[in-house]
């Protein structure tokens, strides 16, 4: 079970998605996997995964050969993670919404980077400390500029690699 996005319920003055604000309530999507026979049932994992991981996982679960060549997805097979064979598949997750805003999420940080600035609602880069600030209420950008710069560079590299087809 999964979804294409989370659901804002007023955490930032917004109910339902109508703005490309990549706060936790929008980017944290459910993913529930049930293995045949109920193995590892009821387990919960904190690994960072992305929607692009679903295709390689489904292909693997069906016992099909991994997709190769130009159509190879840049996601990861999550079955080793689900089975407890590995602890993580990535160090960070990158997100984008309507090419108006990008974000990068690690276990310790969440950086939101507005790309298109709306003159009626100007926004600037925001940084949140995780997991203490679960719902992105305390922007710590000014206190951790060096962390924000590092995350922004990783995010911009990811976006550029994605555009050029360099993501594996």
Short mmCIF file of C-alpha atoms in Angstrom, two decimals:
data_model
loop_
_atom_site.label_atom_id
_atom_site.label_comp_id
_atom_site.label_asym_id
_atom_site.label_seq_id
_atom_site.Cartn_x
_atom_site.Cartn_y
_atom_site.Cartn_z
CA UNK A 1 0.00 0.00 0.00
CA UNK A 2 1.32 3.44 -0.84
CA UNK A 3 0.28 6.84 -2.11
CA UNK A 4 1.67 9.49 -4.41
CA UNK A 5 2.02 11.98 -1.53
CA UNK A 6 1.13 12.69 2.06
CA UNK A 7 -1.85 14.80 3.05
CA UNK A 8 -1.53 18.25 4.63
CA UNK A 9 -4.10 18.61 7.40
CA UNK A 10 -3.39 22.19 8.49
CA UNK A 11 0.16 21.82 9.82
CA UNK A 12 1.29 24.86 7.79
CA UNK A 13 -2.08 26.53 7.35
CA UNK A 14 -2.93 24.32 4.37
CA UNK A 15 -5.48 21.54 4.13
CA UNK A 16 -5.01 19.34 1.07
CA UNK A 17 -2.29 19.98 -1.48
CA UNK A 18 -2.63 23.19 -3.45
CA UNK A 19 0.84 24.64 -3.02
CA UNK A 20 4.17 23.01 -3.81
CA UNK A 21 5.39 23.24 -0.23
CA UNK A 22 7.47 20.16 0.49
CA UNK A 23 6.91 19.96 4.23
CA UNK A 24 6.90 16.63 6.07
CA UNK A 25 3.13 16.20 5.92
CA UNK A 26 3.26 16.24 2.09
CA UNK A 27 6.49 14.31 1.45
CA UNK A 28 6.08 11.53 4.01
CA UNK A 29 4.06 8.93 2.14
CA UNK A 30 2.85 5.60 3.44
CA UNK A 31 4.50 2.39 2.24
CA UNK A 32 3.19 -0.88 3.62
CA UNK A 33 4.55 -4.12 2.20
CA UNK A 34 3.28 -7.59 3.03
CA UNK A 35 5.54 -10.44 2.04
CA UNK A 36 4.00 -13.82 1.14
CA UNK A 37 3.38 -15.92 4.22
CA UNK A 38 3.38 -12.85 6.44
CA UNK A 39 7.12 -13.05 7.07
CA UNK A 40 8.53 -10.08 8.99
CA UNK A 41 4.97 -8.95 9.66
CA UNK A 42 4.44 -5.92 11.84
CA UNK A 43 7.98 -4.65 11.40
CA UNK A 44 8.66 -0.98 10.92
CA UNK A 45 11.70 0.50 9.20
CA UNK A 46 13.11 4.03 9.27
CA UNK A 47 15.07 3.75 6.00
CA UNK A 48 14.74 6.54 3.46
CA UNK A 49 13.05 5.23 0.33
CA UNK A 50 11.44 6.90 -2.67
CA UNK A 51 8.63 6.12 -5.06
CA UNK A 52 11.18 5.29 -7.77
CA UNK A 53 12.12 2.25 -5.65
CA UNK A 54 8.74 0.62 -6.25
CA UNK A 55 9.36 -0.52 -9.85
CA UNK A 56 12.65 -2.34 -9.18
CA UNK A 57 11.11 -3.87 -6.04
CA UNK A 58 8.03 -5.16 -7.86
CA UNK A 59 10.15 -6.50 -10.74
CA UNK A 60 12.35 -8.33 -8.22
CA UNK A 61 9.36 -9.65 -6.23
CA UNK A 62 7.91 -11.13 -9.41
CA UNK A 63 11.21 -12.89 -10.13
CA UNK A 64 11.79 -11.00 -13.36
CA UNK A 65 15.17 -9.93 -14.68
CA UNK A 66 16.16 -6.39 -13.64
CA UNK A 67 15.47 -3.74 -16.26
CA UNK A 68 18.66 -2.75 -18.11
CA UNK A 69 19.66 -0.25 -20.77
CA UNK A 70 18.05 3.12 -21.43
CA UNK A 71 14.88 2.15 -19.55
CA UNK A 72 16.69 1.13 -16.35
CA UNK A 73 15.02 2.93 -13.43
CA UNK A 74 17.20 4.81 -10.94
CA UNK A 75 15.41 3.30 -7.95
CA UNK A 76 16.57 0.51 -5.65
CA UNK A 77 15.14 -2.95 -5.04
CA UNK A 78 13.75 -2.73 -1.50
CA UNK A 79 13.37 -6.48 -0.92
CA UNK A 80 16.79 -6.83 0.80
CA UNK A 81 15.77 -3.94 3.08
CA UNK A 82 12.36 -5.46 3.78
CA UNK A 83 13.92 -8.86 4.54
CA UNK A 84 16.36 -7.26 6.99
CA UNK A 85 19.43 -8.13 4.90
CA UNK A 86 20.56 -4.49 4.65
CA UNK A 87 19.89 -1.40 6.76
CA UNK A 88 19.54 1.28 4.08
CA UNK A 89 19.43 1.87 0.34
CA UNK A 90 20.34 5.57 0.32
CA UNK A 91 21.67 8.33 2.55
CA UNK A 92 19.13 10.91 1.42
CA UNK A 93 15.91 11.27 -0.54
CA UNK A 94 15.39 14.06 -3.08
CA UNK A 95 11.99 15.44 -3.97
CA UNK A 96 10.49 17.94 -6.34
CA UNK A 97 7.06 19.40 -6.85
CA UNK A 98 5.92 21.07 -10.04
CA UNK A 99 9.51 22.26 -10.69
CA UNK A 100 8.67 25.06 -8.27
CA UNK A 101 10.31 23.60 -5.19
CA UNK A 102 12.88 20.90 -4.40
CA UNK A 103 13.78 19.26 -1.11
CA UNK A 104 16.33 16.86 0.29
CA UNK A 105 15.69 14.73 3.36
CA UNK A 106 18.23 12.87 5.47
CA UNK A 107 17.70 11.22 8.83
CA UNK A 108 18.98 14.39 10.51
CA UNK A 109 17.92 17.22 8.19
CA UNK A 110 15.21 18.40 5.81
CA UNK A 111 16.10 21.22 3.41
CA UNK A 112 13.41 22.92 1.32
CA UNK A 113 14.61 24.93 -1.67
CA UNK A 114 12.08 27.13 -3.50
CA UNK A 115 12.95 27.42 -7.20
CA UNK A 116 10.13 29.57 -8.58
CA UNK A 117 9.45 32.48 -6.26
CA UNK A 118 5.87 33.74 -6.08
CA UNK A 119 6.02 37.54 -5.56
CA UNK A 120 2.78 37.39 -3.58
CA UNK A 121 4.18 34.71 -1.25
CA UNK A 122 7.97 34.99 -1.30
CA UNK A 123 9.76 32.09 0.32
CA UNK A 124 13.39 31.39 1.10
CA UNK A 125 15.40 28.25 1.80
CA UNK A 126 14.31 26.43 4.96
CA UNK A 127 16.15 23.87 7.08
CA UNK A 128 14.64 21.61 9.75
CA UNK A 129 16.34 19.33 12.28
CA UNK A 130 15.08 15.75 12.32
CA UNK A 131 13.66 13.86 14.08
CA UNK A 132 13.12 16.46 16.84
CA UNK A 133 11.12 18.78 14.58
CA UNK A 134 8.85 16.16 13.07
CA UNK A 135 6.42 18.60 11.40
CA UNK A 136 8.89 21.26 10.20
CA UNK A 137 7.88 24.03 12.56
CA UNK A 138 11.30 25.46 13.61
CA UNK A 139 13.38 26.71 10.67
CA UNK A 140 17.05 26.52 11.78
CA UNK A 141 18.58 27.71 8.50
CA UNK A 142 20.27 30.78 10.06
CA UNK A 143 21.95 28.64 12.75
CA UNK A 144 23.19 25.93 10.35
CA UNK A 145 24.06 27.71 7.10
CA UNK A 146 26.97 25.34 6.40
CA UNK A 147 24.67 22.29 6.64
CA UNK A 148 22.14 23.99 4.37
CA UNK A 149 24.83 24.80 1.80
CA UNK A 150 26.08 21.20 1.81
CA UNK A 151 22.55 19.80 1.38
CA UNK A 152 21.69 22.33 -1.33
CA UNK A 153 24.80 21.33 -3.28
CA UNK A 154 23.88 17.62 -3.02
CA UNK A 155 20.32 18.43 -4.09
CA UNK A 156 21.39 20.54 -7.08
CA UNK A 157 23.85 17.81 -8.16
CA UNK A 158 21.09 15.22 -7.95
CA UNK A 159 18.71 17.35 -10.04
CA UNK A 160 21.43 18.05 -12.63
CA UNK A 161 22.36 14.36 -12.83
CA UNK A 162 18.72 13.45 -13.18
CA UNK A 163 18.27 15.92 -16.05
CA UNK A 164 21.38 14.65 -17.83
CA UNK A 165 20.50 10.98 -17.34
CA UNK A 166 23.47 10.36 -15.03
CA UNK A 167 21.50 8.89 -12.12
CA UNK A 168 22.10 5.18 -11.58
#
